Amino acid sequence: MRVKRAGLVAASVAAAALTVGVPAEAAAPEADVAYHGYASLWEGRLGIWLTPQNHGPVGVTEATVRLRYSVPLANDQRLPERCLRAGQRVVLCSTGEIKAGSWSEEIALDIRLKGAPSEATVQIDTLWNGGVSDRNVNNNRHKVLTLDTGDSYFF
């Protein structure tokens, strides 16, 4: 019995030694999702046009981009088919498939805000990456300040 326990302890220690220092995402395939586009604020409407990109090396079957607004959204919204509202200030959109080294279809949003703010901020990031890891999150996290001028602010 003592030999079995010693063997079990040794096997457990060896297994633990193999996994120490290896991040969980290291086992997942890696992709590099990025978002490029622009935002514009005019008369209580915040338009966002963004195009998902994947620098690779593997494709992404689908990811979810999250858009968080600094001001509440109006109750009645017309969102694209692949988007849904997830709170008073949050919209989630599916990117669809993004092949490695390629672009997905543009996502265009015309969001009505409560009131007519003179400025609004939108934060853009990836909520879900389709099960792949992304070590370069700097190109898929943006914070864009828009002023009520109708000007375009690029990210």
Coordinates of N, CA, C and O in Angstrom, one line a residue:
M1 N 0.8 -1.2 0.0 CA 0.0 0.0 0.0 C 0.9 1.2 0.0 O 0.6 2.2 -0.7
R2 N 2.0 1.2 0.8 CA 2.9 2.4 0.9 C 3.5 2.6 -0.5 O 3.7 3.8 -0.9
V3 N 3.9 1.6 -1.2 CA 4.5 1.7 -2.5 C 3.5 2.4 -3.5 O 3.9 3.3 -4.3
K4 N 2.2 2.0 -3.5 CA 1.2 2.6 -4.4 C 1.1 4.1 -4.1 O 1.0 4.9 -5.0
R5 N 1.0 4.4 -2.8 CA 0.9 5.9 -2.4 C 2.1 6.7 -2.9 O 1.9 7.8 -3.4
A6 N 3.2 6.1 -2.7 CA 4.5 6.8 -3.1 C 4.5 7.0 -4.6 O 4.8 8.1 -5.1
G7 N 4.0 6.0 -5.3 CA 4.0 6.1 -6.8 C 3.0 7.1 -7.2 O 3.2 7.9 -8.1
L8 N 1.8 7.2 -6.5 CA 0.8 8.1 -6.8 C 1.2 9.6 -6.5 O 1.0 10.5 -7.3
V9 N 1.9 9.7 -5.4 CA 2.4 11.1 -5.0 C 3.4 11.5 -6.1 O 3.4 12.6 -6.5
A10 N 4.3 10.6 -6.4 CA 5.4 11.0 -7.4 C 4.8 11.3 -8.7 O 5.2 12.3 -9.4
A11 N 3.8 10.6 -9.2 CA 3.1 10.9 -10.5 C 2.4 12.2 -10.4 O 2.4 13.0 -11.3
S12 N 1.8 12.5 -9.3 CA 1.1 13.8 -9.1 C 2.0 15.0 -9.1 O 1.8 16.0 -9.7
V13 N 3.2 14.8 -8.4 CA 4.2 15.9 -8.4 C 4.7 16.1 -9.8 O 4.9 17.2 -10.2
A14 N 5.0 15.0 -10.5 CA 5.5 15.1 -11.9 C 4.5 15.8 -12.8 O 4.9 16.7 -13.6
A15 N 3.2 15.5 -12.7 CA 2.2 16.1 -13.5 C 2.1 17.6 -13.2 O 2.0 18.5 -14.1
A16 N 2.2 17.9 -11.9 CA 2.1 19.3 -11.5 C 3.3 20.1 -12.0 O 3.2 21.2 -12.4
A17 N 4.5 19.5 -12.0 CA 5.7 20.2 -12.5 C 5.6 20.5 -14.0 O 6.1 21.5 -14.4
L18 N 4.9 19.6 -14.7 CA 4.8 19.8 -16.2 C 3.8 21.0 -16.5 O 3.9 21.6 -17.5
T19 N 2.8 21.2 -15.6 CA 1.8 22.2 -15.9 C 2.1 23.6 -15.3 O 1.5 24.6 -15.6
V20 N 3.1 23.7 -14.3 CA 3.4 24.9 -13.7 C 4.0 25.9 -14.7 O 4.9 25.5 -15.5
G21 N 3.5 27.1 -14.7 CA 4.0 28.1 -15.6 C 3.5 28.1 -17.0 O 3.9 28.9 -17.8
V22 N 2.6 27.2 -17.3 CA 2.0 27.1 -18.7 C 0.6 27.8 -18.6 O -0.3 27.2 -18.0
P23 N 0.4 28.9 -19.2 CA -0.9 29.6 -19.2 C -1.9 28.7 -19.9 O -1.6 28.0 -20.8
A24 N -3.2 28.8 -19.4 CA -4.3 28.0 -19.9 C -4.5 28.3 -21.4 O -4.8 27.4 -22.2
E25 N -4.3 29.5 -21.9 CA -4.6 29.9 -23.3 C -3.5 29.4 -24.2 O -3.7 29.4 -25.4
A26 N -2.4 28.9 -23.7 CA -1.3 28.4 -24.5 C -1.8 27.2 -25.3 O -1.3 26.9 -26.4
A27 N -2.7 26.4 -24.7 CA -3.2 25.2 -25.4 C -4.2 25.6 -26.5 O -4.4 24.8 -27.5
A28 N -4.8 26.7 -26.5 CA -5.8 27.2 -27.5 C -5.0 27.7 -28.7 O -4.0 28.3 -28.6
P29 N -5.6 27.5 -29.9 CA -5.0 28.1 -31.1 C -5.0 29.6 -31.0 O -5.9 30.2 -30.3
E30 N -4.1 30.3 -31.7 CA -4.0 31.7 -31.5 C -4.4 32.4 -32.8 O -4.1 32.1 -33.9
A31 N -5.2 33.5 -32.6 CA -5.6 34.4 -33.6 C -5.4 35.8 -33.1 O -5.2 36.0 -31.9
D32 N -5.3 36.8 -34.0 CA -5.2 38.2 -33.6 C -6.3 39.0 -34.2 O -6.2 39.5 -35.3
V33 N -7.4 39.2 -33.4 CA -8.5 39.9 -33.9 C -8.3 41.4 -33.7 O -7.7 41.8 -32.6
A34 N -8.6 42.2 -34.7 CA -8.5 43.7 -34.6 C -9.7 44.3 -35.1 O -10.5 43.7 -35.9
Y35 N -10.0 45.6 -34.7 CA -11.1 46.3 -35.2 C -10.6 47.7 -35.7 O -9.8 48.3 -35.1
H36 N -11.1 48.0 -36.9 CA -10.8 49.3 -37.5 C -12.0 50.0 -37.9 O -13.0 49.3 -38.4
G37 N -12.1 51.3 -37.8 CA -13.3 52.0 -38.2 C -13.3 53.4 -37.7 O -12.3 54.0 -37.4
Y38 N -14.6 53.9 -37.6 CA -14.7 55.3 -37.1 C -16.1 55.5 -36.5 O -17.0 54.6 -36.7
A39 N -16.2 56.5 -35.7 CA -17.5 56.8 -35.0 C -17.8 58.3 -35.2 O -16.9 59.1 -35.4
S40 N -19.0 58.6 -35.2 CA -19.5 60.0 -35.4 C -20.7 60.3 -34.6 O -21.6 59.4 -34.5
L41 N -20.8 61.4 -33.9 CA -21.9 61.8 -33.1 C -22.6 63.1 -33.7 O -21.9 64.0 -34.1
W42 N -23.9 63.0 -33.9 CA -24.7 64.1 -34.4 C -26.1 64.0 -33.9 O -26.7 63.0 -33.9
E43 N -26.6 65.1 -33.4 CA -28.0 65.2 -33.0 C -28.6 64.0 -32.2 O -29.6 63.5 -32.4
G44 N -27.8 63.6 -31.2 CA -28.2 62.5 -30.4 C -28.1 61.1 -31.0 O -28.6 60.1 -30.4
R45 N -27.4 61.0 -32.1 CA -27.1 59.7 -32.7 C -25.6 59.4 -32.8 O -24.9 60.3 -33.1
L46 N -25.3 58.2 -32.4 CA -23.9 57.8 -32.5 C -23.7 56.7 -33.5 O -24.2 55.6 -33.3
G47 N -23.1 57.1 -34.6 CA -22.9 56.1 -35.7 C -21.5 55.4 -35.5 O -20.5 56.1 -35.2
I48 N -21.4 54.1 -35.7 CA -20.2 53.4 -35.6 C -20.1 52.5 -36.8 O -21.0 51.7 -37.1
W49 N -19.0 52.6 -37.5 CA -18.7 51.7 -38.6 C -17.4 51.0 -38.3 O -16.3 51.6 -38.2
L50 N -17.4 49.7 -38.1 CA -16.2 49.0 -37.8 C -16.1 47.7 -38.6 O -17.1 47.1 -38.9
T51 N -14.9 47.4 -38.9 CA -14.6 46.2 -39.7 C -13.6 45.3 -38.9 O -12.5 45.7 -38.6
P52 N -14.1 44.1 -38.5 CA -13.2 43.1 -37.8 C -12.1 42.6 -38.8 O -12.4 42.3 -40.0
Q53 N -10.9 42.4 -38.3 CA -9.8 41.8 -39.0 C -9.1 40.8 -38.2 O -9.1 40.8 -37.0
N54 N -8.6 39.8 -38.8 CA -7.8 38.7 -38.1 C -6.4 38.6 -38.7 O -6.3 38.2 -39.9
H55 N -5.4 38.9 -38.0 CA -4.0 38.8 -38.4 C -3.5 37.4 -38.4 O -2.4 37.1 -38.8
G56 N -4.3 36.5 -37.8 CA -3.9 35.1 -37.8 C -3.1 34.7 -36.6 O -3.0 35.4 -35.6
P57 N -2.5 33.5 -36.5 CA -2.3 32.6 -37.7 C -3.5 31.7 -38.0 O -3.5 31.0 -39.0
V58 N -4.5 31.5 -37.1 CA -5.6 30.7 -37.4 C -6.9 31.5 -37.5 O -7.0 32.6 -37.1
G59 N -7.9 30.9 -38.2 CA -9.1 31.6 -38.4 C -10.0 31.6 -37.2 O -9.8 30.8 -36.2
V60 N -11.0 32.5 -37.1 CA -11.9 32.6 -36.0 C -13.3 32.3 -36.6 O -13.7 33.0 -37.6
T61 N -14.0 31.3 -36.1 CA -15.3 30.9 -36.7 C -16.3 32.0 -36.4 O -17.2 32.3 -37.2
E62 N -16.2 32.7 -35.2 CA -17.1 33.8 -34.9 C -16.6 34.4 -33.6 O -16.1 33.7 -32.7
A63 N -16.6 35.7 -33.5 CA -16.3 36.4 -32.3 C -17.4 37.4 -31.9 O -18.3 37.6 -32.8
T64 N -17.4 37.9 -30.7 CA -18.4 38.9 -30.3 C -17.7 40.2 -29.9 O -16.9 40.2 -29.0
V65 N -18.1 41.2 -30.6 CA -17.5 42.5 -30.3 C -18.5 43.2 -29.3 O -19.7 43.2 -29.5
R66 N -18.0 43.9 -28.3 CA -18.8 44.6 -27.3 C -18.6 46.1 -27.5 O -17.5 46.5 -27.5
L67 N -19.7 46.8 -27.5 CA -19.7 48.3 -27.6 C -20.3 48.8 -26.3 O -21.5 48.6 -26.1
R68 N -19.6 49.5 -25.5 CA -20.1 50.1 -24.3 C -20.1 51.6 -24.4 O -19.1 52.3 -24.7
Y69 N -21.3 52.2 -24.2 CA -21.5 53.7 -24.4 C -21.4 54.4 -23.0 O -21.9 53.9 -22.0
S70 N -20.9 55.6 -23.0 CA -20.9 56.4 -21.8 C -22.2 57.0 -21.4 O -22.4 57.5 -20.3
V71 N -23.1 57.0 -22.3 CA -24.5 57.6 -22.0 C -25.5 56.5 -22.3 O -25.3 55.6 -23.2
P72 N -26.7 56.5 -21.7 CA -27.7 55.5 -21.9 C -28.2 55.6 -23.4 O -28.3 56.7 -24.0
L73 N -28.6 54.4 -23.9 CA -29.2 54.4 -25.2 C -30.7 54.6 -25.1 O -31.3 54.3 -24.1
A74 N -31.2 55.2 -26.2 CA -32.7 55.4 -26.2 C -33.3 54.0 -26.2 O -32.7 53.0 -26.6
N75 N -34.6 53.9 -25.7 CA -35.2 52.6 -25.6 C -35.4 51.9 -26.9 O -35.2 50.7 -27.1
D76 N -35.9 52.7 -27.9 CA -36.2 52.1 -29.2 C -35.0 52.1 -30.1 O -34.5 53.2 -30.5
Q77 N -34.5 51.0 -30.5 CA -33.3 50.9 -31.3 C -33.5 50.0 -32.5 O -34.3 49.0 -32.4
R78 N -33.0 50.3 -33.6 CA -33.0 49.4 -34.8 C -31.5 48.9 -35.0 O -30.7 49.7 -35.5
L79 N -31.3 47.7 -34.6 CA -29.9 47.2 -34.7 C -29.8 46.2 -35.9 O -30.8 45.6 -36.3
P80 N -28.6 46.1 -36.4 CA -28.4 45.1 -37.4 C -28.7 43.7 -36.9 O -28.7 43.4 -35.7
E81 N -29.1 42.8 -37.8 CA -29.5 41.5 -37.5 C -28.5 40.7 -36.6 O -28.9 40.0 -35.7
R82 N -27.2 40.9 -36.8 CA -26.2 40.2 -36.0 C -25.9 40.9 -34.7 O -24.9 40.6 -34.0
C83 N -26.6 41.9 -34.3 CA -26.4 42.7 -33.0 C -27.6 42.6 -32.1 O -28.7 42.4 -32.5
L84 N -27.3 42.7 -30.8 CA -28.4 42.7 -29.8 C -28.0 43.7 -28.7 O -26.8 43.9 -28.4
R85 N -29.0 44.2 -28.0 CA -28.7 45.0 -26.9 C -28.5 44.2 -25.6 O -29.2 43.2 -25.4
A86 N -27.5 44.6 -24.8 CA -27.2 43.8 -23.6 C -27.2 44.6 -22.4 O -26.5 44.3 -21.4
G87 N -28.0 45.7 -22.4 CA -28.1 46.6 -21.2 C -28.4 48.0 -21.6 O -28.6 48.3 -22.8
Q88 N -28.5 48.9 -20.7 CA -28.8 50.3 -21.0 C -27.7 51.0 -21.8 O -28.0 51.9 -22.5
R89 N -26.5 50.5 -21.7 CA -25.4 51.1 -22.4 C -24.5 50.1 -23.2 O -23.4 50.5 -23.6
V90 N -25.0 48.9 -23.5 CA -24.1 47.9 -24.1 C -24.9 47.3 -25.3 O -26.0 46.9 -25.2
V91 N -24.1 47.1 -26.4 CA -24.6 46.4 -27.6 C -23.5 45.3 -27.9 O -22.3 45.6 -27.8
L92 N -23.9 44.1 -28.2 CA -23.1 43.0 -28.6 C -23.3 42.7 -30.1 O -24.5 42.6 -30.5
C93 N -22.3 42.4 -30.9 CA -22.4 42.1 -32.3 C -21.5 40.9 -32.6 O -20.4 40.8 -32.2
S94 N -22.1 40.0 -33.5 CA -21.3 38.9 -34.0 C -20.4 39.4 -35.1 O -20.9 40.1 -36.0
T95 N -19.2 39.0 -35.2 CA -18.3 39.3 -36.3 C -18.5 38.4 -37.5 O -18.1 38.8 -38.6
G96 N -19.1 37.2 -37.3 CA -19.1 36.2 -38.3 C -17.7 35.6 -38.4 O -16.8 35.9 -37.6
E97 N -17.5 34.8 -39.4 CA -16.2 34.1 -39.6 C -15.2 35.2 -40.0 O -15.5 36.0 -40.9
I98 N -14.0 35.1 -39.5 CA -12.9 35.9 -39.9 C -11.7 35.0 -40.2 O -11.1 34.4 -39.3
K99 N -11.5 34.7 -41.5 CA -10.3 33.8 -41.8 C -9.0 34.5 -41.5 O -8.9 35.7 -41.4
A100 N -8.0 33.7 -41.3 CA -6.7 34.2 -40.9 C -6.2 35.1 -42.1 O -6.3 34.7 -43.3
G101 N -5.6 36.3 -41.7 CA -5.1 37.2 -42.7 C -6.2 37.8 -43.5 O -6.0 38.3 -44.7
S102 N -7.4 38.0 -43.0 CA -8.5 38.5 -43.7 C -9.4 39.4 -42.9 O -9.2 39.6 -41.7
W103 N -10.4 40.0 -43.6 CA -11.4 40.9 -42.9 C -12.8 40.2 -42.9 O -13.1 39.4 -43.8
S104 N -13.6 40.6 -42.0 CA -15.0 40.2 -42.0 C -15.8 41.4 -42.6 O -15.3 42.4 -42.9
E105 N -17.1 41.2 -42.7 CA -18.0 42.3 -43.2 C -18.1 43.4 -42.2 O -18.0 43.2 -41.0
E106 N -18.2 44.6 -42.7 CA -18.4 45.8 -41.8 C -19.6 45.7 -41.0 O -20.7 45.2 -41.5
I107 N -19.5 46.2 -39.8 CA -20.7 46.3 -38.9 C -21.0 47.8 -38.8 O -20.1 48.6 -38.4
A108 N -22.2 48.2 -39.2 CA -22.6 49.6 -39.1 C -23.8 49.7 -38.2 O -24.8 49.1 -38.3
L109 N -23.6 50.6 -37.2 CA -24.6 50.9 -36.1 C -25.0 52.3 -36.2 O -24.1 53.2 -36.2
D110 N -26.3 52.6 -36.1 CA -26.8 54.0 -35.9 C -27.6 53.9 -34.6 O -28.7 53.6 -34.6
I111 N -26.9 54.3 -33.5 CA -27.4 54.2 -32.2 C -28.1 55.6 -31.8 O -27.4 56.6 -31.9
R112 N -29.3 55.5 -31.3 CA -30.0 56.7 -30.8 C -29.7 56.7 -29.3 O -29.8 55.7 -28.6
L113 N -29.2 57.9 -28.8 CA -28.9 58.1 -27.4 C -30.0 58.8 -26.7 O -30.8 59.5 -27.4
K114 N -30.1 58.6 -25.4 CA -31.1 59.4 -24.6 C -30.7 60.8 -24.6 O -29.5 61.1 -24.3
G115 N -31.6 61.7 -24.9 CA -31.2 63.1 -24.9 C -30.4 63.5 -26.1 O -30.3 62.7 -27.1
A116 N -29.7 64.6 -26.0 CA -28.8 65.0 -27.1 C -27.5 65.4 -26.5 O -27.2 66.6 -26.4
P117 N -26.6 64.5 -26.1 CA -25.4 64.8 -25.4 C -24.4 65.6 -26.3 O -24.4 65.3 -27.5
S118 N -23.6 66.4 -25.7 CA -22.6 67.2 -26.6 C -21.4 66.3 -26.8 O -20.6 66.6 -27.7
E119 N -21.2 65.2 -26.1 CA -20.2 64.3 -26.3 C -20.6 62.9 -25.8 O -21.4 62.8 -24.9
A120 N -19.9 61.9 -26.4 CA -20.2 60.5 -25.9 C -18.9 59.7 -26.2 O -18.2 60.0 -27.2
T121 N -18.7 58.7 -25.4 CA -17.6 57.8 -25.6 C -18.1 56.4 -25.8 O -19.1 56.0 -25.2
V122 N -17.5 55.7 -26.7 CA -17.8 54.3 -26.9 C -16.5 53.5 -26.7 O -15.4 53.9 -27.2
Q123 N -16.6 52.4 -26.0 CA -15.5 51.5 -25.7 C -15.8 50.3 -26.5 O -16.9 49.7 -26.4
I124 N -14.8 49.8 -27.3 CA -14.9 48.7 -28.2 C -13.9 47.6 -27.7 O -12.8 47.9 -27.5
D125 N -14.4 46.4 -27.6 CA -13.5 45.3 -27.3 C -14.1 44.0 -27.6 O -15.3 43.9 -28.0
T126 N -13.3 42.9 -27.5 CA -13.8 41.6 -27.8 C -14.3 40.9 -26.5 O -13.6 40.8 -25.5
L127 N -15.6 40.5 -26.5 CA -16.2 39.8 -25.4 C -15.9 38.3 -25.5 O -15.5 37.7 -24.5
W128 N -15.9 37.8 -26.7 CA -15.7 36.4 -26.9 C -14.9 36.2 -28.2 O -15.2 36.8 -29.2
N129 N -13.9 35.3 -28.1 CA -13.0 35.2 -29.3 C -13.2 33.8 -30.0 O -12.3 33.4 -30.6
G130 N -14.3 33.2 -29.8 CA -14.5 31.9 -30.5 C -13.7 30.8 -30.1 O -13.5 29.8 -30.8
G131 N -13.1 30.9 -28.9 CA -12.3 29.8 -28.3 C -10.8 29.8 -28.7 O -10.1 28.9 -28.3
V132 N -10.4 30.9 -29.4 CA -9.0 31.0 -29.7 C -8.4 32.0 -28.7 O -9.1 32.8 -28.1
S133 N -7.1 32.0 -28.5 CA -6.4 33.0 -27.7 C -6.0 34.2 -28.5 O -5.8 34.1 -29.7
D134 N -5.8 35.3 -27.9 CA -5.4 36.5 -28.6 C -4.5 37.3 -27.6 O -4.9 37.9 -26.7
R135 N -3.2 37.2 -27.9 CA -2.2 37.8 -27.0 C -2.0 39.3 -27.3 O -1.5 40.0 -26.4
N136 N -2.5 39.8 -28.4 CA -2.4 41.2 -28.7 C -3.7 41.9 -28.7 O -4.4 42.1 -29.7
V137 N -4.2 42.2 -27.4 CA -5.5 42.8 -27.3 C -5.5 44.3 -27.6 O -6.6 44.9 -27.6
N138 N -4.3 44.9 -27.7 CA -4.2 46.3 -28.0 C -4.9 46.7 -29.2 O -5.4 47.9 -29.3
N139 N -5.0 45.9 -30.2 CA -5.7 46.3 -31.5 C -7.1 45.9 -31.6 O -7.8 46.1 -32.6
N140 N -7.7 45.4 -30.5 CA -9.1 45.2 -30.5 C -9.8 45.8 -29.3 O -11.0 45.6 -29.0
R141 N -9.1 46.7 -28.6 CA -9.6 47.5 -27.5 C -9.4 49.0 -27.9 O -8.3 49.5 -28.0
H142 N -10.6 49.7 -28.0 CA -10.5 51.1 -28.4 C -11.5 51.9 -27.5 O -12.5 51.4 -27.1
K143 N -11.1 53.1 -27.2 CA -12.0 54.0 -26.5 C -12.0 55.3 -27.3 O -11.0 56.0 -27.5
V144 N -13.2 55.6 -27.8 CA -13.3 56.7 -28.8 C -14.2 57.8 -28.2 O -15.4 57.5 -28.0
L145 N -13.7 59.0 -28.1 CA -14.5 60.1 -27.7 C -15.0 60.8 -28.9 O -14.3 61.1 -29.8
T146 N -16.3 61.0 -29.0 CA -17.0 61.7 -30.1 C -17.6 63.0 -29.6 O -18.2 63.0 -28.5
L147 N -17.5 64.0 -30.4 CA -18.2 65.3 -30.1 C -19.3 65.5 -31.0 O -19.3 65.0 -32.2
D148 N -20.4 66.2 -30.6 CA -21.6 66.4 -31.4 C -21.3 67.4 -32.5 O -21.8 68.5 -32.5
T149 N -20.5 67.0 -33.4 CA -20.1 67.9 -34.6 C -20.3 67.2 -35.9 O -20.3 67.8 -36.9
G150 N -20.6 65.9 -35.9 CA -20.7 65.1 -37.1 C -19.4 64.7 -37.7 O -19.4 64.0 -38.7
D151 N -18.3 65.1 -37.0 CA -17.0 64.7 -37.5 C -16.7 63.2 -37.3 O -17.3 62.6 -36.4
S152 N -15.9 62.6 -38.0 CA -15.5 61.2 -37.9 C -14.3 61.1 -37.0 O -13.3 61.8 -37.2
Y153 N -14.3 60.2 -36.1 CA -13.2 59.9 -35.2 C -12.8 58.4 -35.5 O -13.5 57.5 -35.2
F154 N -11.5 58.3 -36.0 CA -11.1 57.0 -36.5 C -10.4 56.2 -35.4 O -9.7 56.8 -34.5
F155 N -10.5 54.9 -35.4 CA -9.8 54.0 -34.5 C -9.2 52.8 -35.3 O -9.6 52.6 -36.4

